[in-house]
Short mmCIF file of C-alpha atoms and ligand atoms in Angstrom, two decimals:
data_model
loop_
_atom_site.label_atom_id
_atom_site.label_comp_id
_atom_site.label_asym_id
_atom_site.label_seq_id
_atom_site.Cartn_x
_atom_site.Cartn_y
_atom_site.Cartn_z
CA MET A 1 16.94 -28.23 19.24
CA THR A 2 17.31 -31.99 19.08
CA SER A 3 19.69 -33.50 16.65
CA THR A 4 16.99 -34.93 13.88
CA VAL A 5 15.39 -31.27 13.73
CA LYS A 6 19.05 -29.89 13.25
CA ASN A 7 19.85 -32.37 10.55
CA GLY A 8 16.66 -31.79 8.79
CA LEU A 9 17.21 -28.39 8.62
CA GLU A 10 20.91 -28.69 7.72
CA ALA A 11 19.76 -30.98 5.17
CA LEU A 12 17.11 -28.29 3.67
CA ASN A 13 19.55 -25.37 3.88
CA HIS A 14 21.98 -27.51 1.89
CA GLU A 15 19.17 -28.19 -0.59
CA VAL A 16 18.49 -24.62 -0.71
CA ALA A 17 21.66 -23.24 -1.46
CA ARG A 18 22.07 -26.08 -4.43
CA ALA A 19 19.01 -25.10 -5.61
CA LEU A 20 19.57 -21.43 -5.58
CA ALA A 21 22.99 -21.98 -7.21
CA THR A 22 21.20 -23.86 -9.92
CA LEU A 23 18.76 -21.19 -10.96
CA ASN A 24 21.77 -18.64 -10.85
CA TYR A 25 20.72 -16.90 -7.71
CA PRO A 26 21.52 -14.04 -7.06
CA ALA A 27 21.28 -13.12 -10.86
CA THR A 28 24.11 -11.20 -12.36
CA PRO A 29 23.19 -7.29 -12.00
CA TRP A 30 22.22 -5.69 -15.15
CA PRO A 31 21.74 -2.06 -14.28
CA THR A 32 25.54 -1.43 -13.97
CA SER A 33 27.15 2.01 -12.75
CA LYS A 34 27.91 2.83 -16.32
CA SER A 35 24.36 2.50 -17.50
CA ARG A 36 22.88 4.37 -14.51
CA THR A 37 25.30 7.26 -14.67
CA ASN A 38 25.22 7.44 -18.33
CA GLN A 39 20.91 8.53 -17.65
CA GLN A 40 21.11 12.15 -16.75
CA GLY A 41 20.92 13.02 -13.14
CA VAL A 42 21.08 8.93 -11.78
CA GLY A 43 24.26 9.17 -9.79
CA ASP A 44 26.21 5.57 -8.91
CA GLN A 45 25.17 6.19 -5.21
CA ASP A 46 21.24 6.19 -6.20
CA LEU A 47 19.12 3.30 -5.32
CA ASP A 48 17.25 1.20 -8.14
CA VAL A 49 14.49 0.41 -5.84
CA LEU A 50 13.50 1.15 -2.27
CA ILE A 51 11.29 -1.21 -0.62
CA VAL A 52 9.55 0.08 2.40
CA GLY A 53 7.99 -2.73 4.91
CA ALA A 54 10.27 -6.13 5.22
CA GLY A 55 6.83 -7.96 6.03
CA MET A 56 6.03 -11.02 3.76
CA CYS A 57 5.28 -8.72 0.69
CA GLY A 58 8.39 -6.90 0.98
CA GLN A 59 10.82 -9.22 1.35
CA THR A 60 9.32 -11.28 -1.10
CA ALA A 61 9.63 -8.19 -3.33
CA ALA A 62 13.43 -8.22 -2.78
CA PHE A 63 13.55 -11.92 -3.74
CA ALA A 64 12.02 -11.39 -6.47
CA LEU A 65 14.56 -8.47 -7.46
CA ARG A 66 17.46 -10.42 -6.76
CA ARG A 67 16.49 -13.12 -8.83
CA GLU A 68 16.09 -10.76 -11.82
CA GLY A 69 19.87 -9.00 -10.96
CA VAL A 70 18.50 -5.84 -9.52
CA ASP A 71 20.68 -5.28 -6.84
CA ARG A 72 20.63 -1.93 -5.88
CA VAL A 73 18.04 -2.27 -3.50
CA ARG A 74 17.32 -1.48 0.01
CA VAL A 75 14.83 -2.58 2.31
CA ILE A 76 13.74 -0.49 5.50
CA ASP A 77 11.00 -1.17 8.18
CA GLN A 78 10.14 0.90 11.06
CA ALA A 79 9.81 -2.27 13.22
CA SER A 80 12.88 -3.75 15.17
CA LEU A 81 14.34 -7.10 13.68
CA GLY A 82 11.56 -9.93 13.96
CA GLN A 83 8.76 -7.65 14.87
CA GLU A 84 7.79 -7.20 11.17
CA GLY A 85 4.31 -7.79 10.32
CA PRO A 86 1.67 -8.49 12.57
CA TRP A 87 2.82 -11.67 13.81
CA SER A 88 4.72 -11.56 16.66
CA THR A 89 2.74 -8.73 17.81
CA PHE A 90 -1.32 -7.95 17.69
CA ALA A 91 -2.09 -11.20 15.86
CA ARG A 92 -3.26 -13.17 18.53
CA MET A 93 -4.92 -16.20 16.99
CA HIS A 94 -3.10 -19.61 17.79
CA THR A 95 -3.06 -20.63 13.64
CA LEU A 96 -3.03 -18.83 10.87
CA ARG A 97 -6.77 -18.30 9.23
CA SER A 98 -5.51 -19.08 5.66
CA PRO A 99 -5.25 -22.59 4.69
CA LYS A 100 -1.91 -24.49 4.75
CA HIS A 101 -1.15 -24.93 1.49
CA LEU A 102 -1.03 -21.49 0.21
CA THR A 103 2.59 -20.60 -1.11
CA GLY A 104 3.78 -17.58 -2.34
CA PRO A 105 7.02 -16.00 -0.60
CA ASP A 106 8.79 -18.71 -1.96
CA LEU A 107 8.44 -17.33 -5.56
CA GLY A 108 7.74 -21.13 -6.66
CA ILE A 109 10.93 -22.82 -5.78
CA PRO A 110 9.60 -25.89 -3.66
CA CYS A 111 12.57 -26.33 -0.89
CA LEU A 112 11.57 -22.88 0.17
CA SER A 113 7.76 -23.43 0.62
CA PHE A 114 6.62 -23.27 4.02
CA ARG A 115 5.77 -27.27 3.36
CA ALA A 116 9.26 -27.99 2.80
CA TRP A 117 10.69 -25.83 6.30
CA TYR A 118 7.81 -27.52 8.53
CA SER A 119 8.66 -31.33 7.10
CA ALA A 120 12.16 -30.69 7.33
CA LEU A 121 11.74 -30.01 11.39
CA HIS A 122 8.96 -32.28 11.91
CA GLY A 123 8.48 -35.00 9.29
CA GLU A 124 6.28 -35.43 6.06
CA GLN A 125 4.03 -37.00 8.54
CA ALA A 126 3.53 -34.35 10.51
CA TRP A 127 2.96 -32.00 7.36
CA ASP A 128 0.01 -34.28 6.24
CA THR A 129 -1.65 -34.33 9.82
CA LEU A 130 -1.08 -30.49 10.40
CA TYR A 131 -4.53 -28.67 10.28
CA LYS A 132 -3.51 -25.00 10.18
CA ILE A 133 -0.16 -23.36 10.16
CA ASP A 134 0.76 -22.09 13.74
CA ARG A 135 1.17 -18.08 13.50
CA LEU A 136 4.57 -18.31 15.16
CA ASP A 137 5.63 -21.20 12.98
CA TRP A 138 4.80 -18.82 9.95
CA HIS A 139 6.83 -16.10 11.56
CA ARG A 140 10.04 -18.03 12.10
CA TYR A 141 9.64 -19.77 8.79
CA LEU A 142 9.23 -15.79 6.60
CA LEU A 143 12.74 -15.16 8.66
CA TRP A 144 14.19 -18.53 7.77
CA LEU A 145 13.60 -17.86 4.34
CA ARG A 146 14.91 -14.14 4.56
CA VAL A 147 18.17 -15.64 5.52
CA GLN A 148 18.10 -18.35 2.86
CA THR A 149 17.86 -15.86 0.24
CA GLY A 150 20.00 -13.14 1.57
CA ILE A 151 17.62 -10.23 1.89
CA ALA A 152 19.05 -7.78 4.42
CA VAL A 153 17.01 -5.49 6.28
CA ASP A 154 17.65 -1.99 7.88
CA ASN A 155 15.15 -1.98 10.69
CA ASN A 156 14.00 0.67 12.92
CA ILE A 157 13.92 2.81 9.96
CA ALA A 158 10.48 4.58 9.15
CA PHE A 159 9.61 6.27 5.59
CA LYS A 160 7.83 9.53 6.16
CA SER A 161 7.34 11.13 2.92
CA VAL A 162 8.26 11.18 -0.92
CA ARG A 163 8.68 13.44 -3.53
CA PRO A 164 9.79 13.87 -6.95
CA ASN A 165 13.53 15.12 -7.08
CA PRO A 166 13.42 18.71 -7.91
CA GLN A 167 16.60 18.57 -10.51
CA HIS A 168 15.08 15.36 -12.22
CA PRO A 169 11.57 14.98 -11.45
CA ASP A 170 10.88 12.43 -14.33
CA GLN A 171 13.78 10.19 -13.11
CA MET A 172 14.45 10.06 -9.63
CA LEU A 173 12.68 9.92 -6.21
CA GLU A 174 13.56 11.80 -3.05
CA VAL A 175 12.46 9.73 0.23
CA LEU A 176 12.80 10.86 3.62
CA ILE A 177 13.49 8.29 6.15
CA GLU A 178 13.97 8.74 9.94
CA ASP A 179 16.00 6.26 12.09
CA GLN A 180 13.58 5.85 14.86
CA LEU A 181 16.56 4.52 17.67
CA HIS A 182 18.62 7.82 17.19
CA GLN A 183 15.71 10.59 15.63
CA ARG A 184 17.68 11.13 12.71
CA GLN A 185 16.08 12.21 9.22
CA ALA A 186 17.71 11.54 6.13
CA LEU A 187 17.23 12.04 2.38
CA ILE A 188 17.54 9.09 0.09
CA ARG A 189 17.12 9.13 -3.92
CA CYS A 190 15.98 6.13 -5.57
CA ARG A 191 14.49 5.05 -9.31
CA HIS A 192 11.65 3.16 -7.86
CA LEU A 193 9.78 2.72 -4.56
CA VAL A 194 7.66 -0.31 -3.45
CA LEU A 195 5.39 0.45 -0.53
CA ALA A 196 4.98 -2.80 1.15
CA LEU A 197 3.20 -1.28 3.89
CA GLY A 198 0.60 -4.06 4.86
CA ARG A 199 -1.97 -2.75 6.75
CA ASP A 200 -0.34 0.18 8.02
CA GLY A 201 -0.42 1.63 4.47
CA SER A 202 -4.10 1.83 4.56
CA GLY A 203 -4.18 4.87 7.03
CA LYS A 204 -4.22 4.66 10.86
CA LEU A 205 -6.21 2.77 13.46
CA ARG A 206 -9.92 3.08 12.99
CA TRP A 207 -11.86 4.03 15.96
CA PRO A 208 -15.56 4.08 16.48
CA THR A 209 -16.69 8.20 16.93
CA PHE A 210 -17.70 8.53 20.82
CA LYS A 211 -18.84 11.92 22.08
CA SER A 212 -16.96 11.51 25.41
CA TRP A 213 -13.92 9.76 24.74
CA GLN A 214 -11.38 10.14 22.18
CA PRO A 215 -8.37 7.79 21.62
CA ASP A 216 -5.89 10.48 23.08
CA HIS A 217 -7.80 10.74 26.06
CA LEU A 218 -7.64 9.47 29.80
CA GLY A 219 -7.51 5.50 29.73
CA ARG A 220 -5.98 4.47 26.73
CA PHE A 221 -3.46 1.85 27.46
CA GLN A 222 -5.03 1.25 31.01
CA SER A 223 -8.47 0.48 30.48
CA VAL A 224 -9.06 0.89 26.86
CA TRP A 225 -7.18 -0.90 24.03
CA HIS A 226 -7.31 -1.12 20.10
CA ALA A 227 -6.89 -4.82 18.95
CA ALA A 228 -3.56 -3.42 17.31
CA ASP A 229 -2.18 -2.17 20.53
CA PRO A 230 0.52 -3.93 22.51
CA ILE A 231 -1.84 -5.15 25.62
CA ASP A 232 -1.21 -6.85 28.81
CA PHE A 233 -4.06 -9.43 29.05
CA ASN A 234 -2.72 -9.97 32.66
CA ARG A 235 -4.36 -6.61 33.67
CA MET A 236 -7.49 -8.19 32.82
CA ARG A 237 -7.49 -10.94 35.39
CA ALA A 238 -10.65 -10.71 37.46
CA LYS A 239 -11.97 -7.77 35.69
CA ARG A 240 -15.13 -7.65 33.50
CA VAL A 241 -14.35 -7.06 29.89
CA ALA A 242 -16.28 -6.03 27.14
CA VAL A 243 -15.03 -6.21 23.67
CA LEU A 244 -16.59 -4.27 20.46
CA GLY A 245 -17.03 -5.90 17.37
CA ALA A 246 -17.23 -9.61 15.88
CA GLY A 247 -14.43 -9.93 13.61
CA ALA A 248 -11.68 -12.26 13.81
CA SER A 249 -9.66 -9.88 16.27
CA ALA A 250 -12.58 -9.26 18.57
CA PHE A 251 -12.89 -12.93 19.37
CA ASP A 252 -8.92 -13.36 19.67
CA ASN A 253 -8.65 -10.57 21.76
CA ALA A 254 -11.50 -11.93 23.80
CA ALA A 255 -10.01 -15.51 24.01
CA CYS A 256 -6.65 -13.69 25.34
CA ALA A 257 -8.68 -11.99 28.15
CA LEU A 258 -10.30 -15.60 29.21
CA GLU A 259 -7.45 -17.31 29.24
CA ALA A 260 -5.44 -14.63 31.29
CA GLY A 261 -8.06 -15.08 33.81
CA ALA A 262 -10.85 -12.39 33.28
CA GLU A 263 -14.13 -12.53 35.38
CA SER A 264 -16.30 -12.51 32.28
CA VAL A 265 -15.76 -11.29 28.64
CA GLU A 266 -19.04 -9.84 26.48
CA LEU A 267 -18.66 -9.35 22.60
CA HIS A 268 -20.75 -6.62 22.12
CA ILE A 269 -22.23 -6.25 18.43
CA ARG A 270 -24.31 -3.75 16.17
CA ARG A 271 -25.82 -6.66 14.15
CA ASN A 272 -28.25 -8.97 14.92
CA GLU A 273 -26.41 -11.92 13.85
CA LEU A 274 -22.84 -12.49 12.87
CA PRO A 275 -22.05 -12.82 9.12
CA GLN A 276 -22.12 -16.14 8.20
CA ILE A 277 -20.95 -16.42 4.73
CA ASN A 278 -16.86 -15.61 4.11
CA LYS A 279 -17.19 -13.76 0.67
CA SER A 280 -13.53 -13.46 0.37
CA LYS A 281 -13.11 -17.12 0.32
CA GLY A 282 -12.18 -16.97 -3.45
CA ALA A 283 -9.04 -14.93 -2.74
CA SER A 284 -7.25 -18.20 -1.64
CA TYR A 285 -7.37 -19.82 -5.23
CA PRO A 286 -4.87 -18.89 -8.02
CA GLY A 287 -7.83 -17.59 -10.14
CA PHE A 288 -8.19 -14.84 -7.83
CA GLN A 289 -4.21 -14.09 -7.12
CA ARG A 290 -3.57 -14.20 -10.94
CA GLY A 291 -6.59 -12.22 -12.32
CA PHE A 292 -7.32 -9.58 -9.47
CA PHE A 293 -4.64 -7.22 -10.75
CA SER A 294 -5.52 -7.33 -14.28
CA LEU A 295 -9.43 -5.67 -13.16
CA SER A 296 -9.71 -2.22 -13.89
CA ASP A 297 -9.44 -0.22 -10.92
CA ALA A 298 -13.15 0.45 -10.33
CA ASN A 299 -13.60 -3.31 -10.50
CA ARG A 300 -10.85 -4.15 -7.75
CA TRP A 301 -12.39 -0.97 -5.71
CA TYR A 302 -16.06 -2.59 -6.34
CA LEU A 303 -15.02 -5.93 -5.32
CA MET A 304 -12.88 -5.47 -2.34
CA ASN A 305 -15.72 -2.78 -1.22
CA TYR A 306 -18.40 -5.30 -1.47
CA ILE A 307 -16.25 -7.71 0.88
CA PHE A 308 -15.46 -5.40 3.42
CA ASP A 309 -19.20 -4.43 3.67
CA GLU A 310 -20.31 -8.03 3.70
CA GLN A 311 -18.09 -8.45 6.46
CA VAL A 312 -16.18 -12.03 7.15
CA PRO A 313 -17.54 -14.56 9.56
CA PRO A 314 -14.84 -14.77 12.33
CA PRO A 315 -12.91 -18.21 11.81
CA HIS A 316 -14.57 -20.87 13.68
CA GLU A 317 -11.33 -21.82 15.60
CA SER A 318 -11.58 -18.40 17.28
CA VAL A 319 -15.03 -19.07 18.12
CA HIS A 320 -14.46 -22.20 19.73
CA ARG A 321 -11.70 -20.95 21.52
CA CYS A 322 -13.95 -18.61 23.28
CA GLU A 323 -16.91 -20.94 23.74
CA ARG A 324 -14.93 -23.03 26.02
CA PHE A 325 -15.28 -20.61 28.63
CA ASP A 326 -18.85 -20.36 30.59
CA ARG A 327 -17.61 -16.69 31.14
CA PHE A 328 -17.74 -15.37 27.59
CA LYS A 329 -21.01 -14.31 26.02
CA ILE A 330 -21.87 -12.83 22.80
CA CYS A 331 -24.43 -10.10 22.83
CA LEU A 332 -26.08 -9.32 19.62
CA ASN A 333 -28.17 -5.79 18.94
CA HIS A 334 -25.41 -3.72 21.36
CA ALA A 335 -24.30 -0.94 19.76
CA TRP A 336 -22.05 1.62 21.95
CA GLU A 337 -23.40 5.06 21.88
CA ASP A 338 -20.91 6.34 24.00
CA LEU A 339 -17.78 5.77 26.29
CA ASN A 340 -17.00 7.14 29.30
CA ILE A 341 -14.13 6.64 31.61
CA ILE A 342 -14.84 6.21 35.33
CA GLU A 343 -12.14 6.78 37.33
C1 LIG B 1 -4.41 -10.07 13.29
C2 LIG B 1 -4.21 -10.61 11.83
C3 LIG B 1 -4.35 -11.84 11.43
C4 LIG B 1 -3.82 -12.25 9.73
N1 LIG B 1 -4.31 -13.52 9.30
C5 LIG B 1 -3.40 -13.93 8.21
C6 LIG B 1 -3.69 -15.13 7.84
O1 LIG B 1 -3.77 -15.77 8.51
N2 LIG B 1 -3.21 -15.63 6.64
C7 LIG B 1 -2.71 -14.37 6.13
O2 LIG B 1 -2.50 -14.60 4.51
N3 LIG B 1 -2.96 -13.00 6.16
C8 LIG B 1 -3.45 -12.64 7.59
N4 LIG B 1 -3.26 -11.53 7.74
C9 LIG B 1 -2.99 -10.49 6.53
C10 LIG B 1 -1.47 -9.93 6.89
O3 LIG B 1 -0.91 -9.01 7.52
C11 LIG B 1 -1.23 -10.48 5.73
O4 LIG B 1 -1.35 -11.36 4.75
C12 LIG B 1 0.41 -9.97 5.55
O5 LIG B 1 1.16 -9.56 6.83
C13 LIG B 1 0.52 -9.24 4.56
O6 LIG B 1 2.02 -8.86 4.46
P1 LIG B 1 2.61 -7.47 3.96
O7 LIG B 1 3.99 -7.19 3.57
O8 LIG B 1 1.59 -7.05 2.98
O9 LIG B 1 2.23 -6.74 5.27
P2 LIG B 1 3.05 -6.81 6.84
O10 LIG B 1 3.31 -8.10 7.11
O11 LIG B 1 2.06 -6.08 7.75
O12 LIG B 1 4.40 -5.81 6.54
C14 LIG B 1 4.12 -4.30 6.51
C15 LIG B 1 5.28 -3.76 6.90
O13 LIG B 1 5.61 -2.66 6.68
C16 LIG B 1 6.33 -1.89 7.76
N5 LIG B 1 5.81 -0.50 7.61
C17 LIG B 1 4.46 0.03 7.59
N6 LIG B 1 4.68 1.77 7.64
C18 LIG B 1 6.00 1.86 7.54
C19 LIG B 1 6.73 2.97 7.53
N7 LIG B 1 5.99 4.02 7.31
N8 LIG B 1 8.33 3.16 7.17
C20 LIG B 1 8.49 1.61 7.42
N9 LIG B 1 8.29 0.41 7.59
C21 LIG B 1 6.58 0.70 7.72
C22 LIG B 1 5.53 -2.44 8.97
O14 LIG B 1 6.40 -2.25 10.32
C23 LIG B 1 5.60 -3.93 8.49
O15 LIG B 1 6.47 -4.72 9.08
C24 LIG B 1 -3.80 -11.00 9.28
C25 LIG B 1 -3.34 -9.88 9.46
C26 LIG B 1 -3.89 -9.44 10.92
C27 LIG B 1 -4.10 -8.00 11.34
#
């Protein structure tokens, strides 16, 4: 780190400390031990809130709770430190797909914004000329923000299940967690539970159905990968690679294979053209961000299904990243009926 960069960040850290103190952060805790123990069945050792997931949303929820004086909060994540969210693992784009001006994890405090962090490191002019946010910069920023706001995370702890506490079903939840490093399970009690699981919370990885091959068959991690898997692209050097799908991650993974020296990369797509219009563009405007949660469940379900059905075009940055290689080809009308591993 050069001394200018160090000074810039040090100055920002001081500004943040001052801003947070001015806002009386962290607020004085108000759910006191007394008020807790007065409620039947709520013990002093119990948590007010358990947050599962220390990605962007989980750490922001913890920050918001500290701001409101709720201090008996624990944040857990099954990933190890620095591996939370997709940023340093299976997100393989160079830059974020969202525009650089989006805010959120800063909770409206300007010196905690990405812009403030980036400008402290590189200067205001660099911010002005920045096209999109580098993926790993975004990750570094989130980790910096976590430190500045004093959010502690218990890593390598997985959420397994939840049920109402048998003695006090209306007041307490009982959550089963597992320490992944020591394979030890424990029950913890909390009054509220925030599941900030990101895409993992939507279920499991989705695979197409093939007659001759399932994800637990031979070949997985050797010649067949899901885009969310850890992938060593060097194994694809001088190989012919086929990518199924045409979404953003399909292009990003194709680009990684090309950059690693694959002999050729073909993108196979069922459709006869790529989606052209991004129907979810409106999601980056405050009208959507403030208004979406106030819609009825039925309307939200309808809206999201519509966006998913229409499909989002791949970002043009990802497409250009592949198009630089004449070893790259897009094959439309190429549905896969089956998959066989040839030894
Ligand atoms: C490839 C890719 C690119 C993306 N690009 C962008 C982008 O450019 N801009 C944008 O705004 N969004 C992007 N997204 C969406 C992005 O995932 C979210 O914006 C952001 O990460 C959401 O934050 P989150 O906290 O909801 O989820 P995440 O950041 O995914 O965090 C969820 C956390 O929950 C943890 N977790 C899950 N299950 C458990 C469990 N059972 N027990 C304990 N911990 C658990 C996970 O380990 C993870 O750390 C992208 C997503 C992907 C996959």
